[in-house]
mmCIF file of C-alpha atoms in Angstrom:
data_model
loop_
_atom_site.group_PDB
_atom_site.id
_atom_site.type_symbol
_atom_site.label_atom_id
_atom_site.label_comp_id
_atom_site.label_asym_id
_atom_site.label_seq_id
_atom_site.Cartn_x
_atom_site.Cartn_y
_atom_site.Cartn_z
ATOM 1 C CA MET A 147 56.400 197.021 162.197
ATOM 2 C CA LYS A 148 58.599 200.049 161.975
ATOM 3 C CA ILE A 149 61.176 200.655 164.466
ATOM 4 C CA LYS A 150 64.169 203.114 164.972
ATOM 5 C CA ALA A 151 67.702 202.135 164.034
ATOM 6 C CA VAL A 152 71.104 203.397 163.195
ATOM 7 C CA GLY A 153 72.826 202.320 160.095
ATOM 8 C CA ALA A 154 74.681 203.344 156.838
ATOM 9 C CA TYR A 155 73.229 204.025 153.345
ATOM 10 C CA SER A 156 76.727 203.518 151.639
ATOM 11 C CA ALA A 157 80.409 202.748 152.425
ATOM 12 C CA LYS A 158 81.348 206.534 152.281
ATOM 13 C CA GLN A 159 78.554 207.726 154.645
ATOM 14 C CA PRO A 160 78.532 207.725 158.385
ATOM 15 C CA LEU A 161 76.026 205.959 160.530
ATOM 16 C CA GLU A 162 72.768 207.897 160.828
ATOM 17 C CA PRO A 163 69.341 207.403 162.317
ATOM 18 C CA MET A 164 66.808 205.561 160.121
ATOM 19 C CA ASP A 165 63.462 203.628 160.210
ATOM 20 C CA ILE A 166 63.443 200.028 159.345
ATOM 21 C CA THR A 167 60.846 197.245 159.321
ATOM 22 C CA ARG A 168 60.912 194.044 161.390
ATOM 23 C CA ARG A 169 58.627 191.155 160.779
ATOM 24 C CA GLU A 170 55.785 190.440 163.164
ATOM 25 C CA PRO A 171 56.797 187.529 165.239
ATOM 26 C CA GLY A 172 55.843 183.967 163.855
ATOM 27 C CA PRO A 173 54.991 180.824 165.843
ATOM 28 C CA ASN A 174 58.669 180.145 166.775
ATOM 29 C CA ASP A 175 59.980 183.728 167.027
ATOM 30 C CA VAL A 176 60.896 185.804 169.982
ATOM 31 C CA LYS A 177 60.668 189.480 169.891
ATOM 32 C CA ILE A 178 63.370 191.282 171.882
ATOM 33 C CA GLU A 179 63.541 194.846 173.222
ATOM 34 C CA ILE A 180 67.208 195.527 172.749
ATOM 35 C CA ALA A 181 69.039 196.973 175.821
ATOM 36 C CA TYR A 182 72.655 197.099 174.592
ATOM 37 C CA CYS A 183 74.477 195.979 171.549
ATOM 38 C CA GLY A 184 78.364 195.713 171.519
ATOM 39 C CA VAL A 185 80.465 197.343 168.697
ATOM 40 C CA CYS A 186 82.561 194.714 166.812
ATOM 41 C CA HIS A 187 85.342 195.639 164.450
ATOM 42 C CA SER A 188 83.567 193.468 161.904
ATOM 43 C CA ASP A 189 80.793 196.013 162.072
ATOM 44 C CA LEU A 190 83.334 198.695 160.698
ATOM 45 C CA HIS A 191 84.547 196.279 157.991
ATOM 46 C CA GLN A 192 80.847 195.514 156.900
ATOM 47 C CA VAL A 193 79.769 199.237 156.874
ATOM 48 C CA ARG A 194 82.819 200.312 154.806
ATOM 49 C CA SER A 195 82.357 197.207 152.517
ATOM 50 C CA GLU A 196 85.955 196.213 153.295
ATOM 51 C CA TRP A 197 85.135 192.514 152.882
ATOM 52 C CA ALA A 198 83.042 193.289 149.749
ATOM 53 C CA GLY A 199 79.324 192.455 149.232
ATOM 54 C CA THR A 200 77.794 194.940 151.885
ATOM 55 C CA VAL A 201 74.125 195.568 150.951
ATOM 56 C CA TYR A 202 72.663 198.868 151.908
ATOM 57 C CA PRO A 203 71.147 200.267 154.035
ATOM 58 C CA CYS A 204 73.422 198.264 156.488
ATOM 59 C CA VAL A 205 72.366 198.151 160.187
ATOM 60 C CA PRO A 206 75.302 196.337 161.991
ATOM 61 C CA GLY A 207 75.422 194.791 165.355
ATOM 62 C CA HIS A 208 75.629 191.230 166.372
ATOM 63 C CA GLU A 209 76.309 191.610 170.202
ATOM 64 C CA ILE A 210 72.782 191.839 171.271
ATOM 65 C CA VAL A 211 71.318 191.713 174.809
ATOM 66 C CA GLY A 212 67.822 192.514 175.879
ATOM 67 C CA ARG A 213 64.483 191.484 177.257
ATOM 68 C CA VAL A 214 61.769 189.259 175.670
ATOM 69 C CA VAL A 215 58.605 191.359 175.081
ATOM 70 C CA ALA A 216 56.624 188.791 173.017
ATOM 71 C CA VAL A 217 56.840 185.069 171.907
ATOM 72 C CA GLY A 218 55.052 183.164 169.215
ATOM 73 C CA ASP A 219 52.503 180.396 170.281
ATOM 74 C CA GLN A 220 55.070 177.488 169.686
ATOM 75 C CA VAL A 221 58.194 178.944 171.367
ATOM 76 C CA GLU A 222 59.070 176.728 174.358
ATOM 77 C CA LYS A 223 62.500 178.004 175.678
ATOM 78 C CA HIS A 224 61.807 181.832 176.290
ATOM 79 C CA ALA A 225 58.992 183.871 177.876
ATOM 80 C CA PRO A 226 58.136 187.494 178.067
ATOM 81 C CA GLY A 227 60.326 189.146 180.708
ATOM 82 C CA ASP A 228 63.392 186.851 180.007
ATOM 83 C CA LEU A 229 66.968 188.352 179.706
ATOM 84 C CA VAL A 230 68.337 187.001 176.427
ATOM 85 C CA GLY A 231 71.074 187.567 173.945
ATOM 86 C CA VAL A 232 71.521 187.167 170.051
ATOM 87 C CA GLY A 233 75.038 186.815 168.537
ATOM 88 C CA CYS A 234 76.074 186.432 165.025
ATOM 89 C CA ILE A 235 73.580 183.935 163.826
ATOM 90 C CA VAL A 236 69.819 184.203 163.178
ATOM 91 C CA ASP A 237 68.983 181.289 160.914
ATOM 92 C CA SER A 238 70.663 178.241 159.380
ATOM 93 C CA CYS A 239 69.391 175.381 157.359
ATOM 94 C CA LYS A 240 68.711 173.340 160.684
ATOM 95 C CA HIS A 241 69.204 169.768 158.898
ATOM 96 C CA CYS A 242 72.802 169.607 157.577
ATOM 97 C CA GLU A 243 75.512 167.805 159.404
ATOM 98 C CA GLU A 244 76.864 171.042 160.913
ATOM 99 C CA CYS A 245 73.347 172.079 162.111
ATOM 100 C CA GLU A 246 72.713 168.623 163.627
ATOM 101 C CA ASP A 247 76.022 168.973 165.402
ATOM 102 C CA GLY A 248 75.115 172.308 166.975
ATOM 103 C CA LEU A 249 77.656 173.947 164.687
ATOM 104 C CA GLU A 250 75.305 176.246 162.831
ATOM 105 C CA ASN A 251 78.298 178.766 162.473
ATOM 106 C CA TYR A 252 79.608 176.439 159.737
ATOM 107 C CA CYS A 253 76.196 175.757 157.878
ATOM 108 C CA ASP A 254 76.464 176.684 154.332
ATOM 109 C CA HIS A 255 73.206 178.359 154.640
ATOM 110 C CA MET A 256 73.806 180.289 157.886
ATOM 111 C CA THR A 257 72.065 183.679 158.029
ATOM 112 C CA GLY A 258 74.042 186.263 159.729
ATOM 113 C CA THR A 259 72.425 188.631 162.106
ATOM 114 C CA TYR A 260 73.024 191.578 159.593
ATOM 115 C CA ASN A 261 73.735 191.681 155.790
ATOM 116 C CA SER A 262 72.520 188.238 154.871
ATOM 117 C CA PRO A 263 69.754 187.468 152.375
ATOM 118 C CA THR A 264 66.300 187.130 154.003
ATOM 119 C CA PRO A 265 62.703 187.001 152.619
ATOM 120 C CA ASP A 266 61.940 189.780 154.976
ATOM 121 C CA GLU A 267 61.952 193.673 153.802
ATOM 122 C CA PRO A 268 64.379 194.913 152.702
ATOM 123 C CA GLY A 269 65.781 191.561 151.434
ATOM 124 C CA HIS A 270 68.685 191.284 153.863
ATOM 125 C CA THR A 271 69.155 191.024 157.615
ATOM 126 C CA LEU A 272 69.473 194.123 159.689
ATOM 127 C CA GLY A 273 71.308 194.010 163.055
ATOM 128 C CA GLY A 274 71.297 195.139 166.596
ATOM 129 C CA TYR A 275 71.881 198.813 166.336
ATOM 130 C CA SER A 276 68.049 199.102 166.616
ATOM 131 C CA GLN A 277 65.244 199.148 169.121
ATOM 132 C CA GLN A 278 64.007 195.706 168.752
ATOM 133 C CA ILE A 279 64.734 192.423 166.923
ATOM 134 C CA VAL A 280 62.682 189.422 166.007
ATOM 135 C CA VAL A 281 64.601 185.946 165.855
ATOM 136 C CA HIS A 282 63.660 182.228 165.725
ATOM 137 C CA GLU A 283 63.907 180.781 169.395
ATOM 138 C CA ARG A 284 66.572 178.419 168.265
ATOM 139 C CA TYR A 285 69.204 181.383 167.969
ATOM 140 C CA VAL A 286 68.094 183.091 171.119
ATOM 141 C CA LEU A 287 70.318 182.583 174.144
ATOM 142 C CA ARG A 288 69.510 182.580 177.828
ATOM 143 C CA ILE A 289 71.253 185.381 180.042
ATOM 144 C CA ARG A 290 71.870 184.351 183.533
ATOM 145 C CA HIS A 291 73.853 187.510 184.341
ATOM 146 C CA PRO A 292 72.148 190.100 186.568
ATOM 147 C CA GLN A 293 70.566 193.240 184.941
ATOM 148 C CA GLU A 294 73.406 195.460 185.947
ATOM 149 C CA GLN A 295 75.912 193.373 184.098
ATOM 150 C CA LEU A 296 74.113 193.337 180.701
ATOM 151 C CA ALA A 297 76.252 196.031 178.980
ATOM 152 C CA ALA A 298 79.415 193.861 179.805
ATOM 153 C CA VAL A 299 77.697 190.636 178.568
ATOM 154 C CA ALA A 300 77.031 191.927 175.001
ATOM 155 C CA PRO A 301 80.635 191.555 173.738
ATOM 156 C CA LEU A 302 80.667 188.030 174.752
ATOM 157 C CA LEU A 303 78.194 187.305 171.914
ATOM 158 C CA CYS A 304 80.925 187.628 169.358
ATOM 159 C CA ALA A 305 84.388 188.337 170.860
ATOM 160 C CA GLY A 306 83.694 185.902 173.764
ATOM 161 C CA ILE A 307 82.408 183.018 171.540
ATOM 162 C CA THR A 308 85.139 183.661 169.038
ATOM 163 C CA THR A 309 87.710 182.998 171.486
ATOM 164 C CA TYR A 310 86.085 180.592 173.699
ATOM 165 C CA SER A 311 85.275 178.134 171.020
ATOM 166 C CA PRO A 312 88.930 177.539 169.883
ATOM 167 C CA LEU A 313 90.148 177.491 173.489
ATOM 168 C CA ARG A 314 87.778 174.596 174.290
ATOM 169 C CA HIS A 315 88.164 172.808 171.063
ATOM 170 C CA TRP A 316 92.084 172.713 171.592
ATOM 171 C CA GLN A 317 91.499 171.849 175.144
ATOM 172 C CA ALA A 318 93.055 174.809 176.898
ATOM 173 C CA GLY A 319 93.111 174.157 180.662
ATOM 174 C CA PRO A 320 95.421 173.080 183.701
ATOM 175 C CA GLY A 321 98.800 172.006 182.555
ATOM 176 C CA LYS A 322 98.473 173.737 179.094
ATOM 177 C CA LYS A 323 100.621 176.565 178.043
ATOM 178 C CA VAL A 324 98.427 178.954 175.915
ATOM 179 C CA GLY A 325 99.614 181.944 173.958
ATOM 180 C CA VAL A 326 97.173 184.892 172.991
ATOM 181 C CA VAL A 327 98.654 187.124 170.262
ATOM 182 C CA GLY A 328 97.118 190.634 170.231
ATOM 183 C CA ILE A 329 95.476 192.465 173.273
ATOM 184 C CA GLY A 330 92.469 194.050 171.485
ATOM 185 C CA GLY A 331 88.894 193.319 171.518
ATOM 186 C CA LEU A 332 89.296 189.477 170.993
ATOM 187 C CA GLY A 333 92.708 189.156 172.636
ATOM 188 C CA HIS A 334 91.703 190.622 176.040
ATOM 189 C CA MET A 335 88.782 188.192 176.039
ATOM 190 C CA GLY A 336 90.974 185.298 175.122
ATOM 191 C CA ILE A 337 93.603 186.126 178.016
ATOM 192 C CA LYS A 338 90.561 186.276 180.629
ATOM 193 C CA LEU A 339 88.912 182.986 179.183
ATOM 194 C CA ALA A 340 92.056 181.033 179.181
ATOM 195 C CA HIS A 341 93.114 182.281 182.557
ATOM 196 C CA ALA A 342 89.565 181.171 183.882
ATOM 197 C CA MET A 343 89.996 177.769 182.245
ATOM 198 C CA GLY A 344 93.303 177.216 184.320
ATOM 199 C CA ALA A 345 95.899 177.409 181.496
ATOM 200 C CA HIS A 346 99.250 179.126 181.917
ATOM 201 C CA VAL A 347 98.710 182.160 179.777
ATOM 202 C CA VAL A 348 101.233 184.109 177.800
ATOM 203 C CA ALA A 349 100.241 187.362 176.227
ATOM 204 C CA PHE A 350 101.962 188.618 172.951
ATOM 205 C CA THR A 351 101.863 192.487 172.224
ATOM 206 C CA THR A 352 103.840 194.941 170.334
ATOM 207 C CA SER A 353 102.968 197.548 172.805
ATOM 208 C CA GLU A 354 104.819 197.900 176.024
ATOM 209 C CA ALA A 355 102.114 200.152 177.132
ATOM 210 C CA LYS A 356 99.849 197.182 177.397
ATOM 211 C CA ARG A 357 102.133 194.933 179.455
ATOM 212 C CA GLU A 358 100.698 195.656 182.717
ATOM 213 C CA ALA A 359 97.028 195.546 181.487
ATOM 214 C CA ALA A 360 97.545 192.144 180.189
ATOM 215 C CA LYS A 361 98.816 190.916 183.574
ATOM 216 C CA ALA A 362 95.779 192.327 185.064
ATOM 217 C CA LEU A 363 93.578 190.584 182.597
ATOM 218 C CA GLY A 364 95.128 187.165 183.884
ATOM 219 C CA ALA A 365 98.272 186.789 181.809
ATOM 220 C CA ASP A 366 100.987 184.895 183.688
ATOM 221 C CA GLU A 367 103.602 186.319 181.375
ATOM 222 C CA VAL A 368 103.719 189.047 178.751
ATOM 223 C CA VAL A 369 106.045 189.074 175.709
ATOM 224 C CA ASN A 370 106.800 191.944 173.423
ATOM 225 C CA SER A 371 106.765 190.146 170.049
ATOM 226 C CA ARG A 372 109.217 192.715 168.686
ATOM 227 C CA ASN A 373 111.971 191.787 171.306
ATOM 228 C CA ALA A 374 113.932 188.810 169.750
ATOM 229 C CA ASP A 375 115.179 187.721 173.245
ATOM 230 C CA GLU A 376 111.753 187.534 174.729
ATOM 231 C CA MET A 377 110.487 185.501 171.700
ATOM 232 C CA ALA A 378 113.453 183.160 171.904
ATOM 233 C CA ALA A 379 112.805 182.282 175.433
ATOM 234 C CA HIS A 380 109.456 180.637 174.333
ATOM 235 C CA LEU A 381 110.759 178.643 171.398
ATOM 236 C CA LYS A 382 108.949 175.224 171.110
ATOM 237 C CA SER A 383 107.056 175.445 174.291
ATOM 238 C CA PHE A 384 103.457 176.286 173.647
ATOM 239 C CA ASP A 385 100.613 173.711 173.279
ATOM 240 C CA PHE A 386 98.263 176.122 171.674
ATOM 241 C CA ILE A 387 98.390 179.612 170.440
ATOM 242 C CA LEU A 388 95.197 181.924 169.879
ATOM 243 C CA ASN A 389 96.100 184.330 167.231
ATOM 244 C CA THR A 390 93.587 187.132 167.339
ATOM 245 C CA VAL A 391 95.489 189.818 165.083
ATOM 246 C CA ALA A 392 93.721 190.661 161.831
ATOM 247 C CA ALA A 393 96.504 192.920 160.333
ATOM 248 C CA PRO A 394 99.029 191.142 158.237
ATOM 249 C CA HIS A 395 101.977 189.952 160.203
ATOM 250 C CA ASN A 396 104.557 187.170 160.125
ATOM 251 C CA LEU A 397 102.856 183.911 161.256
ATOM 252 C CA ASP A 398 106.272 181.993 161.222
ATOM 253 C CA ASP A 399 107.225 184.254 164.267
ATOM 254 C CA PHE A 400 104.765 182.268 166.337
ATOM 255 C CA THR A 401 104.718 178.835 164.642
ATOM 256 C CA THR A 402 108.316 178.334 165.930
ATOM 257 C CA LEU A 403 107.005 178.794 169.444
ATOM 258 C CA LEU A 404 104.839 175.653 169.117
ATOM 259 C CA LYS A 405 105.866 172.365 170.646
ATOM 260 C CA ARG A 406 105.611 169.375 168.737
ATOM 261 C CA ASP A 407 101.940 168.779 167.724
ATOM 262 C CA GLY A 408 101.044 172.299 168.802
ATOM 263 C CA THR A 409 98.328 174.335 167.101
ATOM 264 C CA MET A 410 97.998 178.023 166.315
ATOM 265 C CA THR A 411 94.488 179.038 165.519
ATOM 266 C CA LEU A 412 93.640 182.288 163.666
ATOM 267 C CA VAL A 413 90.426 184.208 164.628
ATOM 268 C CA GLY A 414 91.352 187.652 163.341
ATOM 269 C CA ALA A 415 89.527 188.443 160.155
ATOM 270 C CA PRO A 416 91.922 190.105 157.776
ATOM 271 C CA ALA A 417 91.085 192.879 155.200
ATOM 272 C CA THR A 418 93.891 191.597 153.076
ATOM 273 C CA PRO A 419 95.483 188.119 152.941
ATOM 274 C CA HIS A 420 98.278 186.985 154.978
ATOM 275 C CA LYS A 421 101.701 185.870 153.654
ATOM 276 C CA SER A 422 101.915 181.998 153.596
ATOM 277 C CA PRO A 423 103.696 180.478 156.336
ATOM 278 C CA GLU A 424 107.095 178.628 156.120
ATOM 279 C CA VAL A 425 106.128 175.073 155.594
ATOM 280 C CA PHE A 426 109.181 173.484 157.260
ATOM 281 C CA ASN A 427 108.241 175.204 160.367
ATOM 282 C CA LEU A 428 105.038 173.007 160.261
ATOM 283 C CA ILE A 429 106.352 169.819 158.957
ATOM 284 C CA MET A 430 109.439 169.366 161.081
ATOM 285 C CA LYS A 431 107.334 169.247 164.349
ATOM 286 C CA ARG A 432 103.950 168.133 163.118
ATOM 287 C CA ARG A 433 102.648 171.714 163.952
ATOM 288 C CA ALA A 434 99.429 172.910 162.746
ATOM 289 C CA ILE A 435 97.689 176.315 161.685
ATOM 290 C CA ALA A 436 93.935 176.216 161.921
ATOM 291 C CA GLY A 437 91.040 178.696 161.755
ATOM 292 C CA SER A 438 87.844 179.182 163.904
ATOM 293 C CA MET A 439 84.750 181.221 163.231
ATOM 294 C CA ILE A 440 82.534 182.228 166.286
ATOM 295 C CA GLY A 441 80.653 179.183 167.669
ATOM 296 C CA GLY A 442 77.615 177.146 167.187
ATOM 297 C CA ILE A 443 74.296 177.976 169.422
ATOM 298 C CA PRO A 444 74.900 175.319 172.019
ATOM 299 C CA GLU A 445 78.504 176.317 172.615
ATOM 300 C CA THR A 446 77.627 179.988 172.641
ATOM 301 C CA GLN A 447 75.161 179.066 175.420
ATOM 302 C CA GLU A 448 77.830 176.977 177.311
ATOM 303 C CA MET A 449 80.077 180.043 176.988
ATOM 304 C CA LEU A 450 77.600 182.488 178.439
ATOM 305 C CA ASP A 451 76.755 179.971 181.452
ATOM 306 C CA PHE A 452 80.708 179.643 181.917
ATOM 307 C CA CYS A 453 80.921 183.294 182.003
ATOM 308 C CA ALA A 454 78.257 183.763 184.410
ATOM 309 C CA GLU A 455 79.735 181.160 186.774
ATOM 310 C CA HIS A 456 83.164 183.103 186.569
ATOM 311 C CA ALA A 457 81.561 186.631 186.370
ATOM 312 C CA SER A 458 83.638 188.085 189.233
ATOM 313 C CA TRP A 459 86.539 187.450 186.910
ATOM 314 C CA LEU A 460 85.235 187.701 183.390
ATOM 315 C CA ILE A 461 82.893 190.726 183.661
#
């Protein structure tokens, strides 16, 4: 079926209207009328081919919310009229260890919502900057927020799960001191989620203009990472640091803030490599640097339900 979309025909062209083809729903598919789609910075990286490998035409968008308009005859979880979401994953192998553990995001054959190979026309997936999308029911998520909050729900499907997953995995919560580096699209979500989980939250920014905004988001303290005295006051004190900054920066400035056995997890996807950290900062306190990429389907559903429960704070 032909539908309207917005995408790019090359890395040097702006987004423009285009017609694309979606498959007709199969027995396990859900057809969704898209109401909102968030804009993720990775959309810009992909459209500009800054990570290389972009296939054109590129229709970005993986923060999709909308309403079910049709389902296949074997669909069990969703029905026409349901409010649903689709994040960064629209398929995976379904039988590897990662898929069986509900971590489809780490499946070697995970299919992204756009710019991933697919047998459907035109040979690669096309994302949410479009009128409709057809997705296997396994990768469609229930939305429990009211209709009037749907626009705010959309960013949860990438920025939300990208920050929720490491916060949960490294057990942010009461009694834990958690740092969030960067107060952009990911960082502001990380602050709100860590606060809602009950952690003591310290936000790091290079911009004095963001200090009050970070407090309003739920930060208990705000540190200007260019101020040596402010940084020194937090040496060896953090259980966990969520680093959302994609631009190259000195990781050692933050690893020294971790207490023994503390972990800093990187979620910002850089266009160029980071400089390697100072190894002695890690081995002398058994500190760790880790990475995390979005989240699996069960965890993404858990995150959406958590955000619906805490909607007065998170939306």
